[in-house]
Coordinates of C-alpha atoms and ligand atoms in Angstrom, one line a residue:
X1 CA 127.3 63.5 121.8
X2 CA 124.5 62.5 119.4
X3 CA 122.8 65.9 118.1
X4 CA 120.2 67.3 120.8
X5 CA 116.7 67.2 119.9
X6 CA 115.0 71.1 119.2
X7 CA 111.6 71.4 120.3
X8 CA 109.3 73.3 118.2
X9 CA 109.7 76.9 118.2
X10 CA 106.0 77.2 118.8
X11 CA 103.2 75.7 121.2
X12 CA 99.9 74.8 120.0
X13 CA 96.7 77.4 120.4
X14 CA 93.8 75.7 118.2
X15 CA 93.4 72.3 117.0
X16 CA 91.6 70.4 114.1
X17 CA 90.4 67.0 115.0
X18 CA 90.9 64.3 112.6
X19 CA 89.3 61.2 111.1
X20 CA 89.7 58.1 112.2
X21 CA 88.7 55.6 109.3
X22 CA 89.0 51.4 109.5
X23 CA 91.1 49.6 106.3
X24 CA 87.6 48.5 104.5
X25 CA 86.3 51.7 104.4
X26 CA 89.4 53.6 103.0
X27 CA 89.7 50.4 100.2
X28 CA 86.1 51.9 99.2
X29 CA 87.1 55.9 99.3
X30 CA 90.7 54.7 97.8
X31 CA 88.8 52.8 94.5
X32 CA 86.0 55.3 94.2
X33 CA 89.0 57.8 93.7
X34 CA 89.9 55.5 90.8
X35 CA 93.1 54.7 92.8
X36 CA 94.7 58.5 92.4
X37 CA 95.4 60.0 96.3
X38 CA 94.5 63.7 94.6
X39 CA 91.0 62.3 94.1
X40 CA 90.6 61.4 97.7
X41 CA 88.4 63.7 99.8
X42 CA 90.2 65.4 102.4
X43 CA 88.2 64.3 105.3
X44 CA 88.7 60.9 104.8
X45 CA 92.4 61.3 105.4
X46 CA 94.1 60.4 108.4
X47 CA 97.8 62.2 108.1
X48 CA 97.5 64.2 104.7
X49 CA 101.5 64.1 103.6
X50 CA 100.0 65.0 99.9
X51 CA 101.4 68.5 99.7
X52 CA 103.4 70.7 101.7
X53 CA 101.6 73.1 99.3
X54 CA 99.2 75.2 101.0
X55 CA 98.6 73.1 104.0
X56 CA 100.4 75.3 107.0
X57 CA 99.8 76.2 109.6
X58 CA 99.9 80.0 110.1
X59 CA 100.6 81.8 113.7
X60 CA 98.7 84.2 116.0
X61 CA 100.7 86.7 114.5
X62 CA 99.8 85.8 110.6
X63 CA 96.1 85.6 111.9
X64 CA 96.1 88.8 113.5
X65 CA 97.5 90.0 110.4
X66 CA 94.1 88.7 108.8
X67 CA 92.1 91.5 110.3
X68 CA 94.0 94.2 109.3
X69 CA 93.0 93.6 105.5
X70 CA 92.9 96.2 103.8
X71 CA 90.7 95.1 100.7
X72 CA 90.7 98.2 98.7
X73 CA 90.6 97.5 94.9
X74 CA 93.7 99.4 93.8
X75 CA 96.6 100.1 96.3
X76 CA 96.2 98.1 99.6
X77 CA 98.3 98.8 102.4
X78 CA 98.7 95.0 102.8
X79 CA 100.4 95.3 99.1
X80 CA 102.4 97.8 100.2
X81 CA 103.7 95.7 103.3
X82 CA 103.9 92.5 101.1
X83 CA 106.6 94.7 98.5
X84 CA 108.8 95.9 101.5
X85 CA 109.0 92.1 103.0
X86 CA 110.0 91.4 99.5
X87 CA 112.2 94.0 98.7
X88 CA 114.1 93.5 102.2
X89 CA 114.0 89.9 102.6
X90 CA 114.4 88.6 99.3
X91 CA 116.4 91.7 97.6
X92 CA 114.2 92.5 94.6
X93 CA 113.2 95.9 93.8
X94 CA 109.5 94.9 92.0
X95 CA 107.0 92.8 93.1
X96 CA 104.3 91.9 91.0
X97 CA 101.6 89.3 93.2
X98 CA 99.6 86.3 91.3
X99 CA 96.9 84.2 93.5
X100 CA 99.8 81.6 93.3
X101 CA 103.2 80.2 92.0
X102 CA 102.1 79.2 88.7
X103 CA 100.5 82.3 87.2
X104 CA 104.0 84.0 87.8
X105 CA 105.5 81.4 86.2
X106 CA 102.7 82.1 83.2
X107 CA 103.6 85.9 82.9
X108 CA 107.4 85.0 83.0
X109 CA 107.1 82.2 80.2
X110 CA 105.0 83.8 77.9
X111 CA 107.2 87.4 78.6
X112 CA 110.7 85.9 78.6
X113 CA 110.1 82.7 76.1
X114 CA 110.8 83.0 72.4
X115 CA 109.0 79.5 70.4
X116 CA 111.9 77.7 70.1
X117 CA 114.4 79.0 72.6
X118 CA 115.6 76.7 75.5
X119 CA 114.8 76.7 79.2
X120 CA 117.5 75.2 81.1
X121 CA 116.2 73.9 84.1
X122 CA 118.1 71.7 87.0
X123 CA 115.3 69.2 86.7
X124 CA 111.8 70.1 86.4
X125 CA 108.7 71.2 87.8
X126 CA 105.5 69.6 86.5
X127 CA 103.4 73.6 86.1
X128 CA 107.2 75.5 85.5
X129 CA 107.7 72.8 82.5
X130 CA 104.0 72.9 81.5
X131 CA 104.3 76.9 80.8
X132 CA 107.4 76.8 79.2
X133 CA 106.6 74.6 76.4
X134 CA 102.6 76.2 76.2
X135 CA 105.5 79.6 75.7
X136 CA 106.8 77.2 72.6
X137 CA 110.0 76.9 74.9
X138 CA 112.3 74.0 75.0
X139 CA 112.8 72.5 78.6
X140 CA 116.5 71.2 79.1
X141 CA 117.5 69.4 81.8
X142 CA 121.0 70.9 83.6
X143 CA 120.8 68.9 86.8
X144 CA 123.7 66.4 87.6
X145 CA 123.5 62.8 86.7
X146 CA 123.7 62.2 91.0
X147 CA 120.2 63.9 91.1
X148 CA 118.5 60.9 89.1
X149 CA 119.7 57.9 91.1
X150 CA 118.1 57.2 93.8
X151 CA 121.7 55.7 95.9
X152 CA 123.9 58.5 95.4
X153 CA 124.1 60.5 98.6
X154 CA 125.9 63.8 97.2
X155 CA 124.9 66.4 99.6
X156 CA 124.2 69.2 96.8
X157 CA 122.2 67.1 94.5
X158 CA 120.5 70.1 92.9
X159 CA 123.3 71.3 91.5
X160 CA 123.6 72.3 87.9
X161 CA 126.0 70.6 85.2
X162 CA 127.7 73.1 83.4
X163 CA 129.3 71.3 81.2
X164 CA 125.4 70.6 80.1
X165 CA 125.4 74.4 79.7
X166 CA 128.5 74.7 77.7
X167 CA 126.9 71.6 75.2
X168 CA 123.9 73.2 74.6
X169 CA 125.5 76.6 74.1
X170 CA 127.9 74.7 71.8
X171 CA 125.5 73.4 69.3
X172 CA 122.6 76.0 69.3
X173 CA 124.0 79.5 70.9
X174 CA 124.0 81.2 73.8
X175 CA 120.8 83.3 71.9
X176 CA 118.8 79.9 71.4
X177 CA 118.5 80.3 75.8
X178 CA 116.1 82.9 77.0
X179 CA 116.6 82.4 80.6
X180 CA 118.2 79.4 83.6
X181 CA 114.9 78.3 85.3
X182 CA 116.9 77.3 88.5
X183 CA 115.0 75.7 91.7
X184 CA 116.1 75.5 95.2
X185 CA 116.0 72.3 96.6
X186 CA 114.8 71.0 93.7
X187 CA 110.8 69.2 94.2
X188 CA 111.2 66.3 91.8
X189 CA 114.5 65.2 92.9
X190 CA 113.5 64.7 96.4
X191 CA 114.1 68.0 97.5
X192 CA 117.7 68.3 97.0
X193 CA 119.5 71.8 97.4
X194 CA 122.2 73.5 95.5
X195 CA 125.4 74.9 96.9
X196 CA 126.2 78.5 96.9
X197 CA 129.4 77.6 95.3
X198 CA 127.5 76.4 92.1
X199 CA 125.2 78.8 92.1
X200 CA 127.7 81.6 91.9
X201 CA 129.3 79.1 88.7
X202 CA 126.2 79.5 87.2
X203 CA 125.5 82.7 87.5
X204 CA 129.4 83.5 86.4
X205 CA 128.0 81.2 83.3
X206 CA 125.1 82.9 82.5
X207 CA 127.2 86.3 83.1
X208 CA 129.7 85.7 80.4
X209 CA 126.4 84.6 77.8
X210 CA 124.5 87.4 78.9
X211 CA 121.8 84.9 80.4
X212 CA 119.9 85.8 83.4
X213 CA 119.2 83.5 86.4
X214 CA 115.1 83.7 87.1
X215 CA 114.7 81.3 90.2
X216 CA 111.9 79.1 91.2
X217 CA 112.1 80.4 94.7
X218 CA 109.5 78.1 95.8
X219 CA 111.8 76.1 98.0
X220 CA 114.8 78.7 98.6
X221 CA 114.9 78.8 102.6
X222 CA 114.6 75.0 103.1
X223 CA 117.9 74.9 100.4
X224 CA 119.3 77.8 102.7
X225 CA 119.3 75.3 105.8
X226 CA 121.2 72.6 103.8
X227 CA 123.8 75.4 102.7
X228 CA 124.1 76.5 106.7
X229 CA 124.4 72.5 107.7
X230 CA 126.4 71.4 104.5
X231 CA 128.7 74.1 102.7
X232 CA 131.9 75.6 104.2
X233 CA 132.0 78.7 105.2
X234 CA 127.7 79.5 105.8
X235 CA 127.5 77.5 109.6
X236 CA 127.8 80.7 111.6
X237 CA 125.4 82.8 108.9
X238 CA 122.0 83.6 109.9
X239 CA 119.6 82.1 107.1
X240 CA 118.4 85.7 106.6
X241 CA 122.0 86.3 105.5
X242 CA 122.1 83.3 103.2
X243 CA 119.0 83.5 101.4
X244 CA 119.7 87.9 100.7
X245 CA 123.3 86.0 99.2
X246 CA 121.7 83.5 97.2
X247 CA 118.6 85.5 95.9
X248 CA 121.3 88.0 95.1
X249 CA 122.5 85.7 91.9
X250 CA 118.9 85.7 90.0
X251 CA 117.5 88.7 88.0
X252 CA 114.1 87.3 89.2
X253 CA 111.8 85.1 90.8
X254 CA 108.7 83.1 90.4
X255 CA 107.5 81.9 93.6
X256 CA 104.5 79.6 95.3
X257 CA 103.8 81.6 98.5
X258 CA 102.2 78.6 99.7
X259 CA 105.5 76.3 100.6
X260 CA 108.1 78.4 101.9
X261 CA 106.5 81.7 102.6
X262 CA 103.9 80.4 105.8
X263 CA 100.5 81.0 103.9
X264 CA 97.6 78.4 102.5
X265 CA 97.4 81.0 98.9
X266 CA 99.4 83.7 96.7
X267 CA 102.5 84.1 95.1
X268 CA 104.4 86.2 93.3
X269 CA 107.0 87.5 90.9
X270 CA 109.8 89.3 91.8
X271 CA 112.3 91.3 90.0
X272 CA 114.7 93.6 89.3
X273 CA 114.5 94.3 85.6
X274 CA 112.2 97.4 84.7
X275 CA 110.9 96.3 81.1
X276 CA 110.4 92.9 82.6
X277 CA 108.8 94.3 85.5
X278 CA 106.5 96.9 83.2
X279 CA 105.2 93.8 80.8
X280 CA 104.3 91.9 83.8
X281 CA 102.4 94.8 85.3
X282 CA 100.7 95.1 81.9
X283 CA 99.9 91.3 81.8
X284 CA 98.9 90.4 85.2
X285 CA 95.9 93.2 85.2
X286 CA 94.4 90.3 82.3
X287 CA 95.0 87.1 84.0
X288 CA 94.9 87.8 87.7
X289 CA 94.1 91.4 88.9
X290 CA 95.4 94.9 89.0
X291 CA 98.5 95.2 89.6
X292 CA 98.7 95.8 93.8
X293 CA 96.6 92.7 94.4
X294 CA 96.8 90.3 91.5
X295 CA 94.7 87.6 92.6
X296 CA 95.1 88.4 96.5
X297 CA 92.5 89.8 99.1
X298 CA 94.2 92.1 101.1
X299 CA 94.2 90.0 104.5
X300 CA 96.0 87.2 101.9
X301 CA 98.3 89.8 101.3
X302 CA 99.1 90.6 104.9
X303 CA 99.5 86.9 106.2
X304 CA 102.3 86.5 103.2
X305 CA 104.0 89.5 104.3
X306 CA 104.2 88.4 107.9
X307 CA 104.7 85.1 107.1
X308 CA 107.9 86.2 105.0
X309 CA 109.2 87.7 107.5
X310 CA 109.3 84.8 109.9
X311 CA 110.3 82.1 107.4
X312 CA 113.5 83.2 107.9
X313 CA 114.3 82.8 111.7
X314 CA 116.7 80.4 112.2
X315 CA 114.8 78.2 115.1
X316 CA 111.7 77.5 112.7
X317 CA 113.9 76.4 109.5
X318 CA 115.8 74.2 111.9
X319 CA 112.6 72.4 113.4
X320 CA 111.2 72.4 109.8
X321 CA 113.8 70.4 108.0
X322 CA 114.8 68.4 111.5
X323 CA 111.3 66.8 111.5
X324 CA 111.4 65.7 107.6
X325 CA 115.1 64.2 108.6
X326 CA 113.4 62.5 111.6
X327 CA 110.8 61.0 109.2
X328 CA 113.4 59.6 106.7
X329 CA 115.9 58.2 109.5
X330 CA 112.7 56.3 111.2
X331 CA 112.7 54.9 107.4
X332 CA 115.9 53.8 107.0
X333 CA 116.0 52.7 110.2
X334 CA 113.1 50.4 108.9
X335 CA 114.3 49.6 105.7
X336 CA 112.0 51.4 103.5
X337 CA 114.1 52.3 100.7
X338 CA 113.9 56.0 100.3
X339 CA 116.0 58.8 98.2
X340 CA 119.2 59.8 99.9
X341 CA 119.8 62.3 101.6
X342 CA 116.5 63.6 102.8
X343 CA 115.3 66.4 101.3
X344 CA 114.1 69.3 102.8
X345 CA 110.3 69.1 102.6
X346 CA 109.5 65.3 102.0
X347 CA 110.9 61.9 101.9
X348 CA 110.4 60.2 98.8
X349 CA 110.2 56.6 99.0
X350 CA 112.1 54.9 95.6
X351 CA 109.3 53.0 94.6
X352 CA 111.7 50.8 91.9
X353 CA 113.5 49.4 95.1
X354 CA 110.5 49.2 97.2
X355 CA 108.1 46.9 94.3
X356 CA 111.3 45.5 92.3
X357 CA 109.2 43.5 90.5
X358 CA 107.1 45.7 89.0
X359 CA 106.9 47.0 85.2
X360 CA 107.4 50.8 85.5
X361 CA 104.1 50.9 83.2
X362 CA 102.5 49.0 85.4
X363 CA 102.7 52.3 87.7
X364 CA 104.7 51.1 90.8
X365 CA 104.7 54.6 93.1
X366 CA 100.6 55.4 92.3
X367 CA 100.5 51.7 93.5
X368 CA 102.0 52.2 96.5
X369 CA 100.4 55.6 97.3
X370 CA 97.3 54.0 97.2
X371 CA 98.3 51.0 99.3
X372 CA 99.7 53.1 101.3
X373 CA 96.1 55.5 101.8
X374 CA 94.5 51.6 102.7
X375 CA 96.9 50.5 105.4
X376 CA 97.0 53.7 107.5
X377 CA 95.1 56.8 106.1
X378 CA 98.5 58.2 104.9
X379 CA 97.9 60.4 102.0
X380 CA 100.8 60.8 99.6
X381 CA 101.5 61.8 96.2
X382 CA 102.6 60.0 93.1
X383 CA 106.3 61.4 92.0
X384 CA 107.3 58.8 88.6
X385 CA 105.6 58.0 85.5
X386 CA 102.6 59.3 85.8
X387 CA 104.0 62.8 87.1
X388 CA 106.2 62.9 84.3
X389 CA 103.3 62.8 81.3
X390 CA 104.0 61.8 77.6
X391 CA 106.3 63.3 75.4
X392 CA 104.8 66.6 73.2
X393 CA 107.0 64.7 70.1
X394 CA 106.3 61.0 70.4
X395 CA 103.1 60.9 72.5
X396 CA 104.8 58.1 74.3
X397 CA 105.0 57.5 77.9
X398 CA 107.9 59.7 79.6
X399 CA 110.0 57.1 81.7
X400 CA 111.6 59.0 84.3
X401 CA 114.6 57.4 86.1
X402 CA 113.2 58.2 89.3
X403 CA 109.5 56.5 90.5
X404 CA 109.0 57.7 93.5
X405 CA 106.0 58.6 96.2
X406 CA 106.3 61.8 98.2
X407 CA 105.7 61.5 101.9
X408 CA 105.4 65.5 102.1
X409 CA 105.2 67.1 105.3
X410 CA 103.2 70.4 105.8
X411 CA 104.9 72.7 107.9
X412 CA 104.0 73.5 111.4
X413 CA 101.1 71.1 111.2
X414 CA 102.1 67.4 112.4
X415 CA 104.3 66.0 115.2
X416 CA 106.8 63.4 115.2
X417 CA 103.8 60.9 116.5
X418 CA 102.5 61.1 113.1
X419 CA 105.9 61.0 111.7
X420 CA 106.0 57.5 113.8
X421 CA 102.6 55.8 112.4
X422 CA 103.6 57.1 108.3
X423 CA 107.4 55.2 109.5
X424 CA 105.3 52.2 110.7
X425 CA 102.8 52.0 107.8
X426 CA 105.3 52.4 105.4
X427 CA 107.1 48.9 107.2
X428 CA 103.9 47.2 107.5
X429 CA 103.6 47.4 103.8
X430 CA 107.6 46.5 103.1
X431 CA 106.5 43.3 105.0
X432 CA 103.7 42.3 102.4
X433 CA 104.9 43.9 99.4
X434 CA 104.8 40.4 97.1
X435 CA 101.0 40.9 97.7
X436 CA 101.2 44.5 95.9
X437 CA 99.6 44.0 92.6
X438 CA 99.9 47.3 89.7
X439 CA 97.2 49.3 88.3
X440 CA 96.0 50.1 85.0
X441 CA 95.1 54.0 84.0
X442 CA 91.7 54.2 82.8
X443 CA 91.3 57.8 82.0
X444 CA 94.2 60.4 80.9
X445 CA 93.4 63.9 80.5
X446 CA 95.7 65.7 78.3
X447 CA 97.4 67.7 80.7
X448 CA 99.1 67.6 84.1
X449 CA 97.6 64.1 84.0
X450 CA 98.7 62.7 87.6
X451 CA 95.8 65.2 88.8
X452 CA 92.8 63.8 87.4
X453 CA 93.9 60.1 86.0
X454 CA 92.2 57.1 87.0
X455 CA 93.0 53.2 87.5
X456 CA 92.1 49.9 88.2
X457 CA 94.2 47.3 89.7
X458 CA 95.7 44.6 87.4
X459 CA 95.0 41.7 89.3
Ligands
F0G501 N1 107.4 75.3 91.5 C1 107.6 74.3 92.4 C2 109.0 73.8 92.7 C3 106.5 73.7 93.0 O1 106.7 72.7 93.9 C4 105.2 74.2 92.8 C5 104.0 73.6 93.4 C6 105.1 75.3 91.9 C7 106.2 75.8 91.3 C8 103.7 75.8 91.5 O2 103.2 76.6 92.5 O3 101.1 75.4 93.2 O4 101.5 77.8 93.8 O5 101.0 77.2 91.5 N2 104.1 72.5 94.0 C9 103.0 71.9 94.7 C10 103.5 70.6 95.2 C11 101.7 71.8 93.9 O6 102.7 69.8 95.8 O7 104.7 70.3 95.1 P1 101.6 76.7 92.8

């Protein structure tokens, strides 16, 4: 028998109506936006699939929650409850909060980074990157080869090389590495997990060098699923059990509240090393707030602690990942070429095999994301060339191997009848791609560049 379907875990108690918009009129938002989705107002979006970032939906409970802030300027209850959802559910002993993922990931950079020591990370994250090297750190990329092309279906394709570990140790020292940045089902690789078994390698690794792990937990449950579907041994754990195991490997965490953890803001860092833990405390009071709110009301405070807590029943992880499969399968089904297998939070369309044809400077995924935007009102999200920024050394173009748009799926938010008219846009335009012409950037800002850039089409 074929797997049965699982209905959502939930049934719907408000809705928001949305859009609907004709092709001309989205050709006019999608050039006004100079051809960048991120530019795009909101409203004039049919299916938003940008982010996954921010855009839950949160339950009665979580809501409820809301009105029990308690917004006191130094020692919240809501804190409080946010540090014992933490400390059970994740394992760490500190909690330090930050208004969201990337101000942890500032304190821990500029805390943990010596200029000129290495950040291994498997892959990268465009913010996690960003603050390494403003830290004078030196990203390195430990992935495996599998995790940068596109037609290898390796189930764990976030898994770390360590035999890239050993090289770099070999030629600069085990000192030259402050810490393994290591991500759960890793964002730019199409959301590709990590087994437990090569996590516990790397963590033996970093044992024997004296290098801690400090996670990107941003997508940790969603790689948790994979490791209950996937890896031997985890099919009859709870996913409670599996992500106390894996958490269990890292010294620390930075995480973005807003994927995993249920909430639209916060974040925090999470650790169990006291000096670490003290310098933070002492840093976050300049950047974000004292040191029991850091950048959080207290309601925000009390929706992430609720929210934590149910991330990590097993019915909602299940119906979360299930519709993103659902979404690639109608894809492949079409013959949409997309990466392999479907990550846990998007499906990323391989832009190379969709516009063969086109120059990778000629921008192929931002092309497509914005033809996309046209045909249907899809929003989705540039993942390739632009993402990836120039090189600090050369100033030159970065040319990643992978090109790619993210069809990102927020969670608790859509059904599969959107999931049906993203598969069916995404066909329509298979069918006329020769009529897909490139763009050209006409502005760059310095930094994080896919954000704010602009374009023109070639043609
Ligand atoms: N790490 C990962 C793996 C992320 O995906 C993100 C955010 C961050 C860190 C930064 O967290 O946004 O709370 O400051 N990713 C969003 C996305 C923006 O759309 O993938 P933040």
């Amino acid at each position: 028998m074929t797997k049965r379907t699982i209905a959502e875990p939930y049934k719907i108690k408000a809705v928001e109506p949305i859009k609907v918009t004709t092709p001309e009129y989205r050709a006019k938002c999608m050039a006004e936006a100079g051809y960048n989705t991120f530019l795009l107002r909101s409203e004039d979006v049919t299916i938003d699939l940008l982010t996954d970032s921010g855009t839950t939906a949160m339950s009665d409970r979580q809501w409820a929650g809301m009105m029990l802030g308690d917004e006191a300027y130094a020692g919240s209850r809501n804190f409080y409850h946010l540090e014992q959802a933490i400390n059970e559910i994740y394992g760490f002993k500190y909690v330090v909060p930050t208004h969201q993922g990337r101000a942890a990931e500032h304190i821990t950079s500029q805390l943990r980074i010596q200029p000129g020591q290495y950040v291994p990370m498997n892959m990268y994250f465009t913010t996690t990157r960003e603050h390494v090297e403003r830290a004078g750190g030196i990203f390195f990329d430990c992935i495996i080869d599998e995790a940068h092309d596109t037609s290898s279906k390796h189930p764990f394709k976030g898994n770390v090389d360590i035999a890239k570990l050993d090289r770099l140790v070999a030629e600069k020292g085990a000192e030259a590495i402050a810490y393994l940045s290591i991500a759960p089902c890793v964002n730019m690789a199409g959301g590709q997990p990590f087994s437990m078994a090569n996590l516990r390698e790397v963590s033996a690794w970093g044992e024997r060098y004296g290098i801690p792990i400090i996670f990107d937990a941003t997508r940790a449950l969603e790689n948790c699923y994979f490791i209950q579907q996937r890896e031997e041994g985890y099919a009859d754990r709870s996913i409670r059990e599996i992500f106390k195991e894996l958490m269990s490997y890292g010294e620390g965490c930075t995480m973005s509240s807003k994927k995993d953890n249920l909430v639209n803001i916060g974040g925090f860092l999470a650790t169990n090393n006291d000096e670490f833990f003290l310098r933070a405390k002492e840093m976050v009071v300049v950047f974000e707030g004292l040191h029991t709110y850091g950048g959080m009301s207290g309601r925000d405070m009390e929706a992430l602690a609720r929210g934590i807590e149910e991330m990590v029943e097993d019915a909602h992880i299940a119906s979360r990942v299930r519709q993103v499969e659902y979404l690639g399968q109608r894809l492949i089904d079409a013959g949409v070429p997309i990466v392999e297998p479907v990550g846990g939070h998007a499906v990323f369309i391989d832009a190379r095999g969709f516009l063969p044809d086109m120059p990778q400077d000629h921008f192929p995924a931002q092309t497509l994301a914005a033809a996309l935007y046209v045909d249907s009102g899809v929003r989705s999200m540039e993942r390739g060339i632009v993402s990836a920024g120039r090189d600090p050394e050369t100033g030159e173009h970065r040319h990643p191997k992978l090109e790619l748009v993210r069809l990102t799926i927020p969670r608790r938010v859509y059904t599969n009848l959107h999931m049906d008219v993203v598969a069916e846009s995404c066909e329509a335009l298979l069918q006329q791609r020769d009529s897909i012409a490139g763009l050209k950037m006409v502005y760059e800002p310095e930094k994080l560049r896919f954000f704010q850039a602009r374009f023109e089409p070639l043609a």
